[in-house]
XYZ file of C-alpha atoms in Angstrom:
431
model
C 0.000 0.000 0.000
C 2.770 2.009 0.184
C 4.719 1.743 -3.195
C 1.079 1.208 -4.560
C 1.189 -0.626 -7.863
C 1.093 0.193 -11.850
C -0.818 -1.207 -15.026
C 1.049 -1.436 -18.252
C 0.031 -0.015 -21.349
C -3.079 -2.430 -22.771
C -2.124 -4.229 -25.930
C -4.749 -5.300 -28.687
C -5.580 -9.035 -29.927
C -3.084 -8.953 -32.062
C -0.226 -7.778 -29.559
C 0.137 -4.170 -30.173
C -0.151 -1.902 -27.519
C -2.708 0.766 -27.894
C -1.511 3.086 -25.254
C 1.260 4.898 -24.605
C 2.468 4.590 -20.918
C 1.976 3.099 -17.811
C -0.737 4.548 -15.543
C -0.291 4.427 -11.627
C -2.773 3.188 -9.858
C -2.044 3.992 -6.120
C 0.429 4.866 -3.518
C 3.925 6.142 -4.382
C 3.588 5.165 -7.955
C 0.543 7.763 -8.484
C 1.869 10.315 -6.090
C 4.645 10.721 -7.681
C 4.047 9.715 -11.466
C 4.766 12.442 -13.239
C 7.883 13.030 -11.726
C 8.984 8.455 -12.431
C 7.340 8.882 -16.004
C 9.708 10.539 -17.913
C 8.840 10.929 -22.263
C 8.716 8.085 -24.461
C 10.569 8.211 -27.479
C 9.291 7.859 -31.209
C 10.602 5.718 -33.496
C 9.323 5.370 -37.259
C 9.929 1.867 -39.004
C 9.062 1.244 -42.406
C 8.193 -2.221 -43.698
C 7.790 -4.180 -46.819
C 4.488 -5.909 -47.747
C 6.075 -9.140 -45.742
C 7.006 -7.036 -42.887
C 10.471 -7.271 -43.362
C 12.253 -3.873 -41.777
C 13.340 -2.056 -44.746
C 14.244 1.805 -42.483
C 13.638 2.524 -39.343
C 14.541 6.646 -37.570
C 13.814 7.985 -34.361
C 12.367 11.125 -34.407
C 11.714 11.599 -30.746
C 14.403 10.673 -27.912
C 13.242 9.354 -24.846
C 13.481 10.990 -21.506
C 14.262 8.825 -18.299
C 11.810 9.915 -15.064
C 13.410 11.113 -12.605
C 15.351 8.860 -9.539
C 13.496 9.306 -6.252
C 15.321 8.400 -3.136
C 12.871 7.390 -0.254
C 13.429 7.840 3.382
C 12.512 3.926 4.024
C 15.275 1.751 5.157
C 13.866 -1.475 3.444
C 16.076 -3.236 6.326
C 13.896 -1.060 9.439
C 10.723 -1.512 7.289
C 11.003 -5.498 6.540
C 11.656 -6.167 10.354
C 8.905 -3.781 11.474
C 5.980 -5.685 9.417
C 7.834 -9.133 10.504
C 6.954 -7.935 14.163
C 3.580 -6.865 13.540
C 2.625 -10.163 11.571
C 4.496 -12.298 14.766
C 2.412 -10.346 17.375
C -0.900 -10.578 15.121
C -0.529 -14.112 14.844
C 0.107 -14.882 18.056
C -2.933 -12.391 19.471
C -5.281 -12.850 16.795
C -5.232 -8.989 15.524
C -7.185 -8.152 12.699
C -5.343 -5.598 11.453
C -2.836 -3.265 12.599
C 0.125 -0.638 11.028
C 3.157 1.125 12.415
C 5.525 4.399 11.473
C 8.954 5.295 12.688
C 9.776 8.830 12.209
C 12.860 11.121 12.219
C 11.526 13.565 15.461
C 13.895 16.394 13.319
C 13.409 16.063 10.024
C 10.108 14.627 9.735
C 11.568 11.607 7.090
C 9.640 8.062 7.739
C 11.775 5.545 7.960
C 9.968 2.551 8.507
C 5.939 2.262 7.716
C 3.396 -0.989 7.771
C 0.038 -1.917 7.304
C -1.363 -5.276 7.469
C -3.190 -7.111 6.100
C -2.256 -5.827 2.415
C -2.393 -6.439 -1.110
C 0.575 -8.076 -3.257
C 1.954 -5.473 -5.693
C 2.831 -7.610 -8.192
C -0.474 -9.480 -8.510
C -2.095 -6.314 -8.761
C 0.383 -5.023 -11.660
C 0.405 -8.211 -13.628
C -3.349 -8.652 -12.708
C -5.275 -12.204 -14.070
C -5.369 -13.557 -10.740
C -8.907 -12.517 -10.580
C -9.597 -15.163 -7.790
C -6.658 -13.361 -5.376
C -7.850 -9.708 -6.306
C -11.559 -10.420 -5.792
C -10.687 -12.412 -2.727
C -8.558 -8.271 -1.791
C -11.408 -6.560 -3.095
C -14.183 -8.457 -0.645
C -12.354 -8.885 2.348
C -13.924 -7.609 5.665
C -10.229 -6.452 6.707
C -9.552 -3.706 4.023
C -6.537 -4.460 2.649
C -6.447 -1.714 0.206
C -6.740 0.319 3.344
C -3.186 2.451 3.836
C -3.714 2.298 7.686
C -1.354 4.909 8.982
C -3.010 7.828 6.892
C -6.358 6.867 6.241
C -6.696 4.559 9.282
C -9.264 5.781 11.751
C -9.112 4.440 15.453
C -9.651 5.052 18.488
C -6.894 5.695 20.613
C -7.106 5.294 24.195
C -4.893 5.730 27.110
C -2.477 7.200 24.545
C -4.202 10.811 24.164
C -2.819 11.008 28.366
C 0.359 12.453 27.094
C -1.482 15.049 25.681
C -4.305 16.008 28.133
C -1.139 16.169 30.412
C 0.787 18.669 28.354
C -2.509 20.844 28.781
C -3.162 19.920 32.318
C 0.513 21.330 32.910
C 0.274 24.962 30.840
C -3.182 25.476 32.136
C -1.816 25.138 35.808
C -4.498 22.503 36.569
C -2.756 20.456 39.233
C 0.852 20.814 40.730
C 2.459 17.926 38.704
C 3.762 16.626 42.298
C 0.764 16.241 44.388
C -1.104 12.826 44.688
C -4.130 11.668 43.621
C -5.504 8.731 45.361
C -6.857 5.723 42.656
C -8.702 3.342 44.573
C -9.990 1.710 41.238
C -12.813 3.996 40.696
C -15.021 6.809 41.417
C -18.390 7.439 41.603
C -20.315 10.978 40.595
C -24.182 11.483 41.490
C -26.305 10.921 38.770
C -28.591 13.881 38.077
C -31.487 11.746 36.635
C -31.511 9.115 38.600
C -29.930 9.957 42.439
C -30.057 6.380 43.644
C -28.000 5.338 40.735
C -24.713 7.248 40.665
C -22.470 6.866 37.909
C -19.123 4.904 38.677
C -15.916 5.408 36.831
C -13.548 2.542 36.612
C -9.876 2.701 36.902
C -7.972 -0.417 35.309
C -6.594 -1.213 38.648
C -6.771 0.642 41.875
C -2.624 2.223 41.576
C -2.773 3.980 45.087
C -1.294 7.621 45.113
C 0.275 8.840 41.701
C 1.106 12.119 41.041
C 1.262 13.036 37.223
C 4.242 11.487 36.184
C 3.552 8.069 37.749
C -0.296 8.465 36.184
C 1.483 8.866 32.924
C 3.389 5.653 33.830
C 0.685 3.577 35.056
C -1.980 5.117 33.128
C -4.302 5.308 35.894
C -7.698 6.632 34.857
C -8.755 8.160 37.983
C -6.094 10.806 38.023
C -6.940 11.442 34.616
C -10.884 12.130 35.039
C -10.065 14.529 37.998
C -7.900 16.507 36.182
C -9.815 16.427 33.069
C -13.175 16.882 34.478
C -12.349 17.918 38.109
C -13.463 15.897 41.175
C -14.841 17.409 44.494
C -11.954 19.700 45.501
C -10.086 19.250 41.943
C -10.614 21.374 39.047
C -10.672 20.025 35.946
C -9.216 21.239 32.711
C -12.571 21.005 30.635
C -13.282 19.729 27.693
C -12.935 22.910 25.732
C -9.145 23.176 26.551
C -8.855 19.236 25.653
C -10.073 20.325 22.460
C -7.554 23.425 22.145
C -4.802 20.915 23.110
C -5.383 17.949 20.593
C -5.885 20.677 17.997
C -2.227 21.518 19.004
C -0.765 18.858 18.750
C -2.176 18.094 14.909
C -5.188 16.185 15.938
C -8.523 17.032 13.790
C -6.593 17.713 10.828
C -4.322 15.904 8.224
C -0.548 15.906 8.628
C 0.036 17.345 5.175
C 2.072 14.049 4.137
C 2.241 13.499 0.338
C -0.229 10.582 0.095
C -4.186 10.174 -1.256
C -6.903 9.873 1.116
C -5.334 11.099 4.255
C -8.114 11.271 7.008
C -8.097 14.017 9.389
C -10.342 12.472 11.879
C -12.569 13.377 15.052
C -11.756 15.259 18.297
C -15.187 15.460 20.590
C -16.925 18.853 21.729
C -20.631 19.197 23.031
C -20.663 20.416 19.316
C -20.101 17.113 17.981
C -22.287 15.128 20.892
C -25.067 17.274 20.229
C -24.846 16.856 15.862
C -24.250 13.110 16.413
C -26.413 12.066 19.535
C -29.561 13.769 18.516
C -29.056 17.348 20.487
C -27.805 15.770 23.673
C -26.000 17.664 25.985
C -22.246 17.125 27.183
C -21.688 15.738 30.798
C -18.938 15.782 33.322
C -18.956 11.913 32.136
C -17.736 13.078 28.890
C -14.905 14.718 29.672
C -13.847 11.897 31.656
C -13.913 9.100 28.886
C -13.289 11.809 26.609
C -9.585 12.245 29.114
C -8.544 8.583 28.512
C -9.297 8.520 24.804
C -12.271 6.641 24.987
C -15.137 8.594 23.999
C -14.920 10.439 20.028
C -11.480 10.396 19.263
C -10.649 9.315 15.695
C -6.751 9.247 15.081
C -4.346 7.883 12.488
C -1.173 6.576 13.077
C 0.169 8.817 10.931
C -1.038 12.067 12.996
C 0.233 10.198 16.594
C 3.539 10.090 15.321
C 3.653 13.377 14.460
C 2.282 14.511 17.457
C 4.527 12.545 19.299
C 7.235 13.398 17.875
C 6.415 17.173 18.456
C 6.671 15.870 22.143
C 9.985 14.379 21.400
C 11.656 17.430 19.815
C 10.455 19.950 22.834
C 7.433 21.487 20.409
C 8.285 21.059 16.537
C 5.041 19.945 14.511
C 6.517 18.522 11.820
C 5.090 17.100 8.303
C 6.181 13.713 7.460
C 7.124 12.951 4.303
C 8.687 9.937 2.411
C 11.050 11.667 0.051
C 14.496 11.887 0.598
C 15.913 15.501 0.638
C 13.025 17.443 1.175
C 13.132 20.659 3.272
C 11.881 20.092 6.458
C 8.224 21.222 7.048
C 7.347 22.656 10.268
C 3.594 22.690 9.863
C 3.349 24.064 13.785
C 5.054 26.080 16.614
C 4.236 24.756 20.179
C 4.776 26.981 22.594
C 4.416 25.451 25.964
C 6.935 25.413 28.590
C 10.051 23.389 28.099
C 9.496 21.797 31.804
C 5.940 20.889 30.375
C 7.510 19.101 27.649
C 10.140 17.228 30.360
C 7.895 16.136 32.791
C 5.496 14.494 30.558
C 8.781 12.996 28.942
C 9.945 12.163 32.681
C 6.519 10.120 32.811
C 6.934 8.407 29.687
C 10.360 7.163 30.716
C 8.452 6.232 33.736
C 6.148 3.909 31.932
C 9.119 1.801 30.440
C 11.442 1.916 33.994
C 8.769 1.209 36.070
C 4.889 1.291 34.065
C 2.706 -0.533 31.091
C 5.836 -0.525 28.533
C 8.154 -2.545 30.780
C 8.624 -4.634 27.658
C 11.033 -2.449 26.078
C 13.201 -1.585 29.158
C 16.162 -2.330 27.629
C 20.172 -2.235 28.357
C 20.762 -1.113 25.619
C 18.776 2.231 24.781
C 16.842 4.010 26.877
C 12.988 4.572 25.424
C 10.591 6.724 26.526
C 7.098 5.096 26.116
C 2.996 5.290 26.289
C 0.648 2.310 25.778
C -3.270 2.732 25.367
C -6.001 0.231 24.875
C -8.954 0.638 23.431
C -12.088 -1.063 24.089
C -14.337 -1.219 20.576
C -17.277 -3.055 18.938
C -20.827 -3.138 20.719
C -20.102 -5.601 23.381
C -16.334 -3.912 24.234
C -15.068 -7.307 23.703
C -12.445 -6.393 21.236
C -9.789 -3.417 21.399
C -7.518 -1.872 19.882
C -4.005 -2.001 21.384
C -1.315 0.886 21.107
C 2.071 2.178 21.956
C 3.638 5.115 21.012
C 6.940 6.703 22.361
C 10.358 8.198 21.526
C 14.164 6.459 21.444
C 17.057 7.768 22.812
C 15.219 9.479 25.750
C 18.172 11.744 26.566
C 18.256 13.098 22.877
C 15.230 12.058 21.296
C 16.133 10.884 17.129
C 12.918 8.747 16.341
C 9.212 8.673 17.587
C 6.917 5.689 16.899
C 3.416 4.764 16.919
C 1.820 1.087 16.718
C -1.973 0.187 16.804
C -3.041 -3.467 16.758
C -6.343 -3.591 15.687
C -9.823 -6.032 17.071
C -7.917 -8.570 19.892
C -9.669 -9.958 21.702
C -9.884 -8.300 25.159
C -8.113 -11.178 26.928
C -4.850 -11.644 25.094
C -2.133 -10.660 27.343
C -0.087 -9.433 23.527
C -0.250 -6.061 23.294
C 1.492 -3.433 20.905
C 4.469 -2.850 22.970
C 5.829 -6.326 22.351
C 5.604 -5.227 18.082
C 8.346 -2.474 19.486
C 10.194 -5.007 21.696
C 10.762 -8.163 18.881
C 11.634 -4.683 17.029
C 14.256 -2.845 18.734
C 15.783 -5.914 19.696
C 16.424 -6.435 16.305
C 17.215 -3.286 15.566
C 20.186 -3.459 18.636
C 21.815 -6.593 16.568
C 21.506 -5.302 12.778
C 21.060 -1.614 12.976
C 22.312 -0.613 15.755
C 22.861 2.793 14.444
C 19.859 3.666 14.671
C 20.103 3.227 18.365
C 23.247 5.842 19.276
C-alpha cells in the first residue's frame, strides 16, 4: 500500500499496444508519477508488404523519469511488518500498522500496514480469484492504515491532556491523587443510581508522572473533568490541546486519502447524539481517549514526535531531501515538555511498557487500549513513544487492531521483537 502498484500499457488481440504509458494506480507510484514517467521516445519503421524492416529513424528521444530516493530503510521496514505479523498471529489482531519517524526532520523511515495487497499481482493482474478475494475482504486491505486509518486511541491521548493539564496550571504535577480503582459521581437523573468510573486497577497515590506511567484513569478524570476539591481542565481546553498537537486535521504528508479524523466537543455530541447535551462523564472518557477520538497513526507520530523534539510539529514525508516542514510552533513550557517525557520514561522503567526496558537504549514510552465493537469485547491495542530518551532521534506509533480483550499481547511487544532487532543489525539507529 505504500509503493502502490502500476498497469502497463493495454495491448490489442493482435499484440500491439494501444496506449502509450503506464498509468499508476495507487500509492507512491501515483503520487509521484509524473515526476517516475519521464517521455517516451518515437521511433518510425518502415516495412515491406512481408514485414520485413526495410528503415527505421527515431524522431523523438526518450526521456528517463526522474530517480526518487525514499526515506525507508527497506532493512527497518522489513523487520517492522515481521513484528507486527508475529504479534498478530500470536494475538489474533485483525489488522494493525506502524511508522517510525525522524523527530527532526520529519523523514519516515519505517511504515506498515497489514493485512495488504501483493503489488505484483495487482500489476500483472489475471489472478482474478486473489484480487476479488482483496477486493471483498472484511479487513480492508487496500486500506493504507497509517493515513487513512481511523481508530480510536485510548490511554495514549494522556500524554497530551497532560501537556494541557501542565500549561493550564491545573494540578501541581507533584501532588497525589488517590486511585482506589474507581469513582463514583451522582447521577442527576436518577440519584439512587450514581455513575461509577472505573480505573484499570486501583494504583494507590500517583502524582502526574507516575499516572502517565501507570496510566491510571482516575487521576486522569479529575484533572480532566475535576473531582470534588479538583478542578478540571474542561473539555474545551482538551479540544484546544489535541488541535495543538495536529489532531482534527491531516498531517500534510504526500499521500491520497489522508483522514483528518474526530476530536469530541458538546458540538459534535449534540450533531451526532440527537441534540444531547455534554456531561462531566464526557470529559472523563473523553480524558482517557475513549469517547470520540478518531486518530491515524500517521497524525500520533507526528504529534509525538512534536513531544519528542520539545514542540516542533513537523510534516512527514517519504522523500528523501526534502526541506523540512514545520507545519506548527508549540509553545508550551520546556518543563511541560520534560515532565510528561519524565513520565513516559516512567512507563518503560517502572509502568505498562516494561517490555522495552532495555540495556541497551533508553525509550521513553505510552501504551493505550482501546475497548471497541458493541459488546467492548475487542480493542484496539497501542504504543507510542520516543528512542534515545536523553536526545530524542525517532518517535513511533503502533496500533493493533480487534484482539480480543483477553490476550495478554499487546502493541508494545511489536516495538520489543523490534528494537531488539534493531540493537543486533542496525544498531545505528540506536546511538
Amino acid at each position: 500500500t505504500l509503493l502502490g502498484y502500476i498497469k502497463y500499457p493495454s495491448k490489442d488481440s493482435k499484440g500491439f499496444y494501444y496506449e502509450e504509458k503506464f498509468n499508476a494506480k495507487d500509492g507512491l507510484e501515483k503520487i509521484l508519477d509524473t515526476r517516475l514517467s519521464g517521455k517516451n521516445g518515437v521511433r518510425i519503421v518502415e516495412t515491406d508488404v512481408k514485414g520485413k524492416v526495410t528503415s527505421e529513424s527515431v524522431v523523438g528521444q526518450p526521456v528517463d523519469g526522474e530517480s526518487i530516493n525514499l526515506t525507508i530503510d527497506s532493512r527497518l521496514q522489513k523487520r517492522l511488518n515481521t513484528a507486527l505479523l508475529d504479534i498478530a498471529d500470536r494475538a489474533g489482531y485483525k489488522g494493525g500498522a506502524g511508522v517510525i519517524m525522524n523527530v527532526n526532520t520529519g523523514e519516515i523511515l519505517a511504515v506498515s500496514n497489514f493485512p495488504e495487497y501483493d503489488s505484483q499481482i495487482m500489476t500483472n493482474g489475471g489472478n482474478d480469484e486473489k484480487i476479488t478475494g482483496w477486493i471483498n475482504s472484511s479487513n480492508h486491505p487496500f486500506l493504507n492504515r497509517t493515513v487513512q486509518g481511523l481508530y480510536t486511541p485510548g490511554s495514549i491521548m494522556k500524554l497530551f491532556v497532560a501537556m494541557g493539564v501542565l500549561e493550564e496550571n491545573i494540578i501541581d504535577p507533584n501532588k497525589q491523587i488517590l486511585s482506589t480503582g474507581s469513582i463514583t459521581i451522582p447521577n442527576p437523573f436518577f440519584p439512587d443510581k450514581p455513575s461509577t468510573f472505573m480505573d484499570w486497577k486501583a494504583h494507590g497515590l500517583v502524582d502526574l508522572r507516575r499516572a502517565i506511567a501507570v496510566s491510571s484513569n482516575v487521576y486522569f478524570y479529575e484533572v480532566s473533568g475535576g473531582y470534588k476539591d479538583q478542578k478540571g481542565l474542561g473539555i474545551k481546553n482538551m479540544e484546544k490541546y489535541s488541535r495543538l498537537f495536529g489532531f482534527g486535521t491531516t498531517t500534510g504528508i504526500s499521500f491520497p486519502g489522508e483522514k483528518s479524523g474526530t476530536i469530541p466537543s458538546p458540538e459534535w455530541k449534540k450533531e451526532n447524539f440527537k441534540g444531547e447535551d455534554w456531561r462531566v462523564g464526557d470529559t472523563y472518557n473523553t480524558s482517557i481517549g475513549q469517547y470520540g477520538y478518531q486518530v491515524t497513526p500517521m497524525q500520533v507520530v507526528s504529534a509525538v514526535g512534536a513531544i519528542a523534539n520539545g514542540g516542533k510539529l513537523l510534516t512527514p514525508t517519504f522523500i528523501r531531501g526534502e526541506a523540512v516542514k514545520v507545519r506548527g510552533q508549540i509553545n508550551l513550557k520546556p518543563e511541560d515538555f520534560q515532565i510528561v517525557k519524565e513520565g513516559m520514561r516512567q512507563g518503560v522503567t517502572e509502568g505498562t511498557s516494561g517490555a522495552i526496558n532495555f540495556p541497551f537504549i533508553k525509550v521513553a514510552s505510552k501504551t493505550g487500549t482501546a475497548q471497541i465493537g458493541v459488546n467492548k469485547d475487542q480493542v484496539n491495542s497501542w504504543v507510542v513513544g520516543f528512542w534515545p530518551y536523553e536526545n530524542p532521534k525517532y518517535a513511533y506509533a503502533v496500533v493493533m487492531e480487534r484482539g480480543s480483550k483477553n490476550n495478554q499481547f499487546g502493541a508494545v511487544l511489536v516495538m520489543q521483537e523490534f528494537l531488539d532487532w534493531v540493537h543486533i543489525y542496525a544498531s545505528e539507529y540506536l546511538e
